[in-house]
XYZ file of C-alpha atoms in Angstrom:
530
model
C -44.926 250.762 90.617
C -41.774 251.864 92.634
C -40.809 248.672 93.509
C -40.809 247.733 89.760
C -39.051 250.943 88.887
C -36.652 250.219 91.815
C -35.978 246.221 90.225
C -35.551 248.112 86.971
C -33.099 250.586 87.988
C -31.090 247.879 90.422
C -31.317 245.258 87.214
C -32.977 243.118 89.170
C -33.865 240.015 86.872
C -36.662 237.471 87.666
C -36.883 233.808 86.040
C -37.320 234.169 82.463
C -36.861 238.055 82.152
C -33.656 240.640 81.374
C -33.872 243.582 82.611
C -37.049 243.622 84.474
C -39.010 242.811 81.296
C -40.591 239.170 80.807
C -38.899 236.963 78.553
C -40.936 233.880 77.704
C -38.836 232.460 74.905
C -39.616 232.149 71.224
C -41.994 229.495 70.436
C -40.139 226.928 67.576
C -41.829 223.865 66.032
C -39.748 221.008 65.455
C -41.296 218.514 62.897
C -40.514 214.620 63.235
C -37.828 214.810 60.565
C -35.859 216.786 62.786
C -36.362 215.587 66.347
C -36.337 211.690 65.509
C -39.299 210.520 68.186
C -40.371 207.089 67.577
C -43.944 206.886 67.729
C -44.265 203.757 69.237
C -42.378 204.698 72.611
C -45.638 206.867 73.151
C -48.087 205.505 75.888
C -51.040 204.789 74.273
C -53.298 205.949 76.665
C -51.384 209.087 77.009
C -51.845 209.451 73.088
C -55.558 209.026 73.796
C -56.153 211.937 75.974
C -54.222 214.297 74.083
C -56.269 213.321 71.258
C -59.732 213.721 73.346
C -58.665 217.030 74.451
C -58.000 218.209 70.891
C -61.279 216.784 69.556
C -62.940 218.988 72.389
C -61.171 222.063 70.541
C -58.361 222.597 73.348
C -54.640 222.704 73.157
C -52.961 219.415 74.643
C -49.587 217.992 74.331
C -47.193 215.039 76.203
C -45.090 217.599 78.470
C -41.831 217.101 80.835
C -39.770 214.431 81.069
C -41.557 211.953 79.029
C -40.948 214.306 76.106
C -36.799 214.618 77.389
C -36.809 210.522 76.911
C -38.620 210.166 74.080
C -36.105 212.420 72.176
C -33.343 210.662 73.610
C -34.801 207.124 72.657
C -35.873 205.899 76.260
C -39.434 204.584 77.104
C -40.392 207.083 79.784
C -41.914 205.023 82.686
C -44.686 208.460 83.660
C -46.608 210.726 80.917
C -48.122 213.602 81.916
C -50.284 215.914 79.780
C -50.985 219.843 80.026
C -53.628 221.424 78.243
C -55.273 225.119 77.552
C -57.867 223.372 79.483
C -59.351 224.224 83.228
C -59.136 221.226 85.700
C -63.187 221.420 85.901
C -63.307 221.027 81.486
C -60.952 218.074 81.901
C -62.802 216.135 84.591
C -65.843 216.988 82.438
C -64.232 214.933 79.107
C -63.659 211.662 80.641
C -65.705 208.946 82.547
C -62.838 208.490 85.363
C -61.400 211.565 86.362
C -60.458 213.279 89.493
C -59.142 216.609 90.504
C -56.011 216.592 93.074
C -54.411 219.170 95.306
C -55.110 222.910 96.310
C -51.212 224.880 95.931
C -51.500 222.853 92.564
C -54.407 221.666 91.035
C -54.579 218.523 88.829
C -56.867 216.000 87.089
C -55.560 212.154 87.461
C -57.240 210.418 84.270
C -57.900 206.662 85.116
C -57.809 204.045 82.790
C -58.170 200.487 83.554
C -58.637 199.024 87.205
C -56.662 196.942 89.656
C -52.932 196.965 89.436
C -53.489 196.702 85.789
C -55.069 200.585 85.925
C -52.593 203.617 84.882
C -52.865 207.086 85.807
C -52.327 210.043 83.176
C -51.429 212.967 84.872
C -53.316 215.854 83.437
C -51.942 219.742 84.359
C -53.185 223.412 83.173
C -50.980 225.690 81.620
C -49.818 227.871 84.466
C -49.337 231.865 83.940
C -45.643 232.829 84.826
C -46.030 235.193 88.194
C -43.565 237.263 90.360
C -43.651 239.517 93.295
C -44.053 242.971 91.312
C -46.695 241.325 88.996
C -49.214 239.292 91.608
C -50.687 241.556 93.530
C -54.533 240.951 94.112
C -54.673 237.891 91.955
C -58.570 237.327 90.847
C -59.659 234.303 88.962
C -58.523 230.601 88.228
C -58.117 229.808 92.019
C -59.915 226.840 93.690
C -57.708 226.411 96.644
C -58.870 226.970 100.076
C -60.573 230.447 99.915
C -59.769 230.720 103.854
C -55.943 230.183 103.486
C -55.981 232.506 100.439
C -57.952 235.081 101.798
C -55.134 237.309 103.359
C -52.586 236.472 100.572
C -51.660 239.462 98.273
C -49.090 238.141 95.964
C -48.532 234.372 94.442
C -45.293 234.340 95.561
C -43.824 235.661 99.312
C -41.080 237.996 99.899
C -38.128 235.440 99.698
C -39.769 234.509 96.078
C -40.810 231.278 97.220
C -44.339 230.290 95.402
C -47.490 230.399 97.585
C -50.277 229.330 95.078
C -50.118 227.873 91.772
C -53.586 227.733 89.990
C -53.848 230.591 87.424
C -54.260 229.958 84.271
C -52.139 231.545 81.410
C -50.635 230.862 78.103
C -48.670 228.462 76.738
C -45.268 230.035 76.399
C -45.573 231.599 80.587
C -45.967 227.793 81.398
C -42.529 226.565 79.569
C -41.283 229.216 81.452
C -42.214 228.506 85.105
C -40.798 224.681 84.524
C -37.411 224.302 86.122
C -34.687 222.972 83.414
C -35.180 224.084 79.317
C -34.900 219.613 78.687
C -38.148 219.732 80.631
C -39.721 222.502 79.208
C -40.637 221.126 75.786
C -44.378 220.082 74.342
C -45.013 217.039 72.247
C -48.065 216.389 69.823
C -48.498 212.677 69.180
C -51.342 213.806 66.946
C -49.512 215.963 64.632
C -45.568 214.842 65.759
C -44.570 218.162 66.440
C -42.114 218.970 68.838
C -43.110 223.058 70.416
C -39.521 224.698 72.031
C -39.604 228.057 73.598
C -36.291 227.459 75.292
C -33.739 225.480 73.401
C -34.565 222.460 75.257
C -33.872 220.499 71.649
C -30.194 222.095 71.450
C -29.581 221.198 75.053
C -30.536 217.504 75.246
C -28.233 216.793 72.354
C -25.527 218.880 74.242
C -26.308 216.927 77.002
C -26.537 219.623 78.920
C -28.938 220.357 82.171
C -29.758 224.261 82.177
C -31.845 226.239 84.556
C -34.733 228.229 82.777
C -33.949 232.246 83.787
C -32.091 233.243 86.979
C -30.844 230.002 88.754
C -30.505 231.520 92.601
C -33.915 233.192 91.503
C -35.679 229.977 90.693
C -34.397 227.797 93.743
C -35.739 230.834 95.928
C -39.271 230.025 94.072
C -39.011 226.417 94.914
C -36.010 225.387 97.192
C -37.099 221.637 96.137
C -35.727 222.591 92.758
C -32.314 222.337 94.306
C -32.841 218.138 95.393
C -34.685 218.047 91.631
C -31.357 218.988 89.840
C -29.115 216.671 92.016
C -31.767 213.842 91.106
C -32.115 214.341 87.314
C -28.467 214.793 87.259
C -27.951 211.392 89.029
C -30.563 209.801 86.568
C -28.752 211.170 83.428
C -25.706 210.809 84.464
C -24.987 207.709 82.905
C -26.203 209.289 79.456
C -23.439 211.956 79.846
C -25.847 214.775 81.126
C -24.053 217.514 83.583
C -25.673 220.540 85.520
C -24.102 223.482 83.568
C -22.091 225.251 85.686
C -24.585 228.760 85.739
C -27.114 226.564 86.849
C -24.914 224.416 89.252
C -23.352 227.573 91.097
C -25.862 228.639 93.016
C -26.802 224.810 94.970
C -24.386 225.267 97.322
C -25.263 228.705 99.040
C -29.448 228.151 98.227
C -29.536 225.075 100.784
C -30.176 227.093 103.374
C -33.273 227.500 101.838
C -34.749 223.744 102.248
C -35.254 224.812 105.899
C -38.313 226.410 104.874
C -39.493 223.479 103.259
C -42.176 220.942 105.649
C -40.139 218.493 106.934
C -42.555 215.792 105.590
C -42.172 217.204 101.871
C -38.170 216.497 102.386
C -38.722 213.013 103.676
C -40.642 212.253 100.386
C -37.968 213.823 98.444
C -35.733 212.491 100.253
C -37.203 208.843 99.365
C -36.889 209.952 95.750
C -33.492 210.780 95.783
C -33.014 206.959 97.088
C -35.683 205.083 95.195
C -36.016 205.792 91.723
C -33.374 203.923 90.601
C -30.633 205.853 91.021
C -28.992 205.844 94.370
C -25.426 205.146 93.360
C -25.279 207.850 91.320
C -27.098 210.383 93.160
C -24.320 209.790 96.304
C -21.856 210.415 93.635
C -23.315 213.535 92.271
C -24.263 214.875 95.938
C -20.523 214.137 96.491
C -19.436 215.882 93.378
C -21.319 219.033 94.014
C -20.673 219.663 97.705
C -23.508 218.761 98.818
C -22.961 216.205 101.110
C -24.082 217.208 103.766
C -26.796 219.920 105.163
C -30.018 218.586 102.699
C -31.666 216.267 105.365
C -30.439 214.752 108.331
C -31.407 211.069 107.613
C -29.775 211.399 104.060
C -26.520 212.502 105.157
C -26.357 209.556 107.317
C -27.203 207.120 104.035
C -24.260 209.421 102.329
C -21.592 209.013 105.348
C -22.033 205.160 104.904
C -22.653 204.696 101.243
C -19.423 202.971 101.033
C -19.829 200.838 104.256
C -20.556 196.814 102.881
C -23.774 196.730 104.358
C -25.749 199.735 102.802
C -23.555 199.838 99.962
C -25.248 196.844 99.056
C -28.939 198.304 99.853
C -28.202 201.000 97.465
C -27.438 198.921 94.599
C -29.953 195.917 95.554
C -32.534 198.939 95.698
C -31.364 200.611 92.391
C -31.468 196.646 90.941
C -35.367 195.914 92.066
C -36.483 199.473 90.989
C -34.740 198.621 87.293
C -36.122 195.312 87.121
C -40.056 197.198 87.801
C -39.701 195.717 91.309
C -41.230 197.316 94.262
C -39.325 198.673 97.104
C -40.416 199.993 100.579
C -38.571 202.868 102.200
C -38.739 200.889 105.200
C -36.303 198.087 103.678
C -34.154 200.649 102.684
C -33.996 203.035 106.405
C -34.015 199.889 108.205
C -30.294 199.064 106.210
C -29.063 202.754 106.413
C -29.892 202.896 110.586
C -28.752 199.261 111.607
C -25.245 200.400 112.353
C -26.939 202.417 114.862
C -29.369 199.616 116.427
C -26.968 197.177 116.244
C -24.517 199.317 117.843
C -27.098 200.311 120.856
C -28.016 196.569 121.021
C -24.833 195.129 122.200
C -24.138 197.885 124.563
C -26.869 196.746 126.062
C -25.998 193.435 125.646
C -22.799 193.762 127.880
C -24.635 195.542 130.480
C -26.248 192.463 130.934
C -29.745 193.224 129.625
C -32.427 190.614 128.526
C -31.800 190.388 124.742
C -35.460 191.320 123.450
C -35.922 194.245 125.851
C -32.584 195.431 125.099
C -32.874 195.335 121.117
C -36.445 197.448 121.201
C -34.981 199.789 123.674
C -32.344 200.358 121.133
C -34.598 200.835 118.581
C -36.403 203.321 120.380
C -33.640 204.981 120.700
C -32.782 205.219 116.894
C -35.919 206.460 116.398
C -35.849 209.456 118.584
C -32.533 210.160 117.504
C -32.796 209.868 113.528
C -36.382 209.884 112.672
C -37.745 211.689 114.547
C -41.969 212.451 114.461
C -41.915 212.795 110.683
C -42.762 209.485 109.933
C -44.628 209.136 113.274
C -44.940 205.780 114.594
C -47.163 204.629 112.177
C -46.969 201.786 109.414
C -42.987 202.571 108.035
C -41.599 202.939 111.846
C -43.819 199.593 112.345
C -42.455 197.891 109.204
C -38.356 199.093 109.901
C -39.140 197.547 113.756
C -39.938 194.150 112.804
C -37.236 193.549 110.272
C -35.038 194.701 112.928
C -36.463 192.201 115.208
C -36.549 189.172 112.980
C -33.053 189.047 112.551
C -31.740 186.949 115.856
C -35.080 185.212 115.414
C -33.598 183.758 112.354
C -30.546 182.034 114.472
C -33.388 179.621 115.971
C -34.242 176.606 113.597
C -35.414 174.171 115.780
C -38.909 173.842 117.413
C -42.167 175.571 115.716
C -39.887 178.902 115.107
C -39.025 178.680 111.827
C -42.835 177.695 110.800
C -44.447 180.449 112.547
C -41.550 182.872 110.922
C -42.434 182.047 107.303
C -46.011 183.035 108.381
C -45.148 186.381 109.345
C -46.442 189.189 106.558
C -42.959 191.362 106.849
C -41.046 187.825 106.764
C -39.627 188.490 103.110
C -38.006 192.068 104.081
C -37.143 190.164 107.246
C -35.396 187.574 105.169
C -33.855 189.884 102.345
C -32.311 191.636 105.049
C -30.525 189.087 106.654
C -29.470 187.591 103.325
C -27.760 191.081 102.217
C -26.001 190.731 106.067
C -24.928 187.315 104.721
C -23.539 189.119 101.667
C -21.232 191.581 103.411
C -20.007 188.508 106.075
C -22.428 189.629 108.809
C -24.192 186.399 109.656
C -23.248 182.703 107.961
C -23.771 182.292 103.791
C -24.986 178.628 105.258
C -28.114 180.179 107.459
C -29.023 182.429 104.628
C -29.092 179.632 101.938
C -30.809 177.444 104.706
C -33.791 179.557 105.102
C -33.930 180.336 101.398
C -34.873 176.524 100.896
C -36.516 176.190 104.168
C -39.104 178.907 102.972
C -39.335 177.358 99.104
C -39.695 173.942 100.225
C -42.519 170.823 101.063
C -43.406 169.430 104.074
C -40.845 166.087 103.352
C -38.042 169.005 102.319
C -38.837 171.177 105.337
C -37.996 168.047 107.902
C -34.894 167.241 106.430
C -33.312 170.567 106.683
C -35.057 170.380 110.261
C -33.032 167.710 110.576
C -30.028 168.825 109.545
C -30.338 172.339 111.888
C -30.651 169.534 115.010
C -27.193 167.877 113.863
C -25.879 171.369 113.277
C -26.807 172.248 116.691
C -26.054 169.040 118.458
C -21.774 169.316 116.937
C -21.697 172.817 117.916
C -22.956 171.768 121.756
C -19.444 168.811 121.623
C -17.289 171.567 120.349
C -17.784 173.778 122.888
C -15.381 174.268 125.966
C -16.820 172.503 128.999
C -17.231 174.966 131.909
C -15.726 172.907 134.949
C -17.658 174.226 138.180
C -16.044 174.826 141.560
C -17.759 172.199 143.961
C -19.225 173.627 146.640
C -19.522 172.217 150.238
C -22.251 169.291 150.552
C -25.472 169.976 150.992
C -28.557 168.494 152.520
C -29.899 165.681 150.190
C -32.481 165.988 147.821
C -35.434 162.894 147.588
C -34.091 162.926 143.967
C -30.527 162.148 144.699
C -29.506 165.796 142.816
C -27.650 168.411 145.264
C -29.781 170.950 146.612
C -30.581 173.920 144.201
C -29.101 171.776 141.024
C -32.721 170.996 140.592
C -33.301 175.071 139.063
C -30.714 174.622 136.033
C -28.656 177.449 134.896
C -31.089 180.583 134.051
C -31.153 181.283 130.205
C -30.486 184.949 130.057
C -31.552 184.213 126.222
C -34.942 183.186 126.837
C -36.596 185.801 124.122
C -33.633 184.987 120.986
C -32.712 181.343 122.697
C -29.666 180.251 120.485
C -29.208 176.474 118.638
C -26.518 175.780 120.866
C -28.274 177.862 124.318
C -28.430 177.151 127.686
C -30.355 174.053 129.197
C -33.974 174.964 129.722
C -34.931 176.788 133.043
C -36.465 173.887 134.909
C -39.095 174.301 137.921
C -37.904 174.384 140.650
C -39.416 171.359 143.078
C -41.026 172.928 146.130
C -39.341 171.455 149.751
C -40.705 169.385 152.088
C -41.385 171.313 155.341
C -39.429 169.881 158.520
C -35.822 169.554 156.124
C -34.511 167.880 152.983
C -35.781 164.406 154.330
C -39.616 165.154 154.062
C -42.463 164.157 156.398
C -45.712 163.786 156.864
C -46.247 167.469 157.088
C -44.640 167.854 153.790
C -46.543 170.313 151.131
C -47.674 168.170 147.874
C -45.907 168.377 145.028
C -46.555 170.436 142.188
C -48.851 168.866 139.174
C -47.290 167.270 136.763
C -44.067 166.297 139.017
């Protein structure tokens, strides 16, 4: 009571409040005359749980973005449903359905199987909570009773939210979402659009504004903050801008993504990258001086946006994810950090280290320095490594090498890689476009261009400089005729990446005949096979 009294007094505001008192908005229904959604952009299946929850007497409506792209005439790619309903009622409606998370409990609804199955994301209306409201919280919560157990409030003294699962009404759950264009409720049963916070008026205005206090709701959830640079990379090209309330605070609340897990900001971190949008999220992170300070790894991708080489990751990312291609965040980290591995490779290189001991230990080093132990050394660290590795692999194309390398599982990334270094000038067009037939064609196609590699090889060997040696005093004869120790050959300090054009191969060296270069009786036998 005194601390309310206190936030009263001070005119301490909270999201969605003035004055201390809750404002949840004023709930307006928008009817399909007015709002203009085409019926057919609406997932089916989506349309199909709303209507099963309504049948089973409960409120249920397409919520979030889906909603914000349907009204602006865009086929969202996700729909996600929320409902009067408890997680437990939901599950209990459908044949496939699972409940998800503890902070924030969820039921996925399956439909279909294999990669032809889609999930609709089904949510509970959350009650809107702050610090002077949630003390002793009872009911609704089926996190972990042990990490809940000495928790007094829903949210801690900084504001950030600790637990998310109780239940409330409609018009408290508009107002916990983050921005009013995601805040809005759509009926595909009746076509009605419900409004609390003049979401409608700010999608035509093309306008992205923060529901209540904006400092107050990035202290809630300091991911907020990479959430608005995202959706204002993604609508962007629509016309959409942060308003400048809402955009005011970014700046001074990143201090506050220190608190976030480190793996939570790797994902989101990913997202910022992979959805599509990576051009224009540089450009907004630029634009709202925010360059630097969100996550380590991403400030190096925003430093070298403009470099060739990841310049054209970013867009060849932003291509495949617009085309409903996959990517892997490995591709994508293994183009940002090359500069870097590269860079430690040929350092190594002129200190006269072995080339395949020298490239891991470079990569080792990357690692430590940029990654870290957030993604461990598990699969992507795994993945990044052998694209790395591939790449003076594919400068061999005689012998069994290039057979065994379109064999390899990661050889695609491998080769997409080295084709985008082709791109920017880093290797030969001619190698790229040689291994883009070599791994398309038959067994007749695949000797010719064999063939062709050999005659490559064998010109480059007759352009090359020959090395004149300085003779050396004679030595004792060899039963071969060849001066002693010419028998060894030249060592090939490329022996792990041996080049077209390399060194002759290291040759055995012939064991001598005890008693002197002439041999005997008591000479050892020769070696098998000689």
């Amino acid at each position: 009571m005194i601390k309310k009294f206190l936030d009263k007094l001070m005119g301490k505001s909270t999201p969605g409040t003035s004055g201390g008192k809750p404002h949840f908005g004023k709930r307006e229904e928008v009817p399909a005359s007015v709002h203009g959604i085409n019926p057919e952009l609406v997932d089916r299946r989506a349309a199909e749980v709303v209507a099963t929850l309504k049948q089973a007497g409960f409120e249920a409506y397409i919520v979030g973005g889906a909603v914000r792209d349907l009204l602006l005439g865009l086929r969202p790619k996700d729909f996600d449903v929320a409902t009067n309903a408890t997680p437990e009622q939901v599950k209990g409606l459908f044949r496939r359905a699972f409940i998800i998370g503890k902070r924030f409990r969820i039921v996925h609804v399956v439909h279909g199987r294999g990669r032809e199955h889609e999930v609709i994301e089904v949510s509970t209306f959350r009650a809107y909570l702050d610090n002077a409201a949630a003390g002793q919280v009872a009911g609704n919560e089926k996190t972990s009773k042990a990490q809940l157990s000495g928790m007094q409030h829903a949210v801690d003294a900084s504001g950030r939210v600790l637990r998310d699962n109780v239940w409330g009404p409609q018009d408290e759950d508009a107002t916990r979402r983050d921005f009013t264009v995601n805040a809005m409720y759509y009926d595909p049963v009746s076509q009605i659009v419900v409004d609390y916070h003049k979401g409608l008026q700010d999608a035509k205005k093309k306008t992205l504004r923060m529901i209540g206090d904006p400092a107050t709701r990035y202290r809630e959830d300091p991911v907020r903050i990479i959430r608005a640079v995202r959706f204002a990379a993604k609508l962007s090209g629509l016309g959409f801008s942060i308003e400048a309330k809402s955009a005011a605070p970014l700046v001074q609340s990143q201090a506050l993504l220190a608190e976030v897990p480190q793996s939570r900001m790797f994902d989101e971190m990913l997202k910022l990258l992979q959805t599509g949008h990576a051009i224009a999220t540089i450009e907004q992170l630029r634009k709202l001086g925010m360059a630097k300070g969100i996550y380590p790894l991403l400030d190096v991708a925003v430093e070298r946006a403009d470099t060739p080489f990841v310049k054209a990751a970013l867009v060849d990312t932003d291509r495949r994810v617009n085309e409903g291609k996959p990517v892997a965040p490995s591709f994508l980290l293994a183009c940002v950090l090359w500069e870097d591995v590269r860079n430690g490779w040929q350092a190594r290189l002129n200190q006269r280290q072995h080339p395949l001991p020298a490239l891991q230990e470079a990569i080792d080093e990357v690692f430590d320095k940029r990654i870290g132990d957030v993604s461990g050394r598990g699969k992507l660290a795994a993945d990044m490594r052998e694209i790395w590795v591939m790449q003076p692999r594919f400068e061999k194309r005689v012998g069994n090498t290039p057979f065994g390398m379109v064999m390899q599982p990661r050889f695609r990334a491998g080769f997409d890689f080295m084709r985008l270094r082709a791109d920017v000038g880093e290797v030969e067009e001619a190698l790229a476009e040689w291994w883009q037939d070599f791994q398309t064609a038959d067994d007749e196609r695949r000797d010719d261009l064999m063939d062709q590699a050999k005659e490559e090889q064998k010109a480059r060997q007759k352009a090359q400089p020959v090395v004149k040696r300085v003779p050396r005093a004679a030595p004792a004869a060899d039963p071969r005729g060849l001066p002693q120790g010419s028998d060894a050959g030249p060592v090939d300090s490329d022996a792990e990446f041996p080049s077209e054009g390399g060194a002759p191969k290291k040759r055995r060296r012939r064991r001598r005949k005890a008693g002197g270069a002439g041999g005997g009786e008591g000479a050892a036998p020769a070696a098998a096979g000689e």
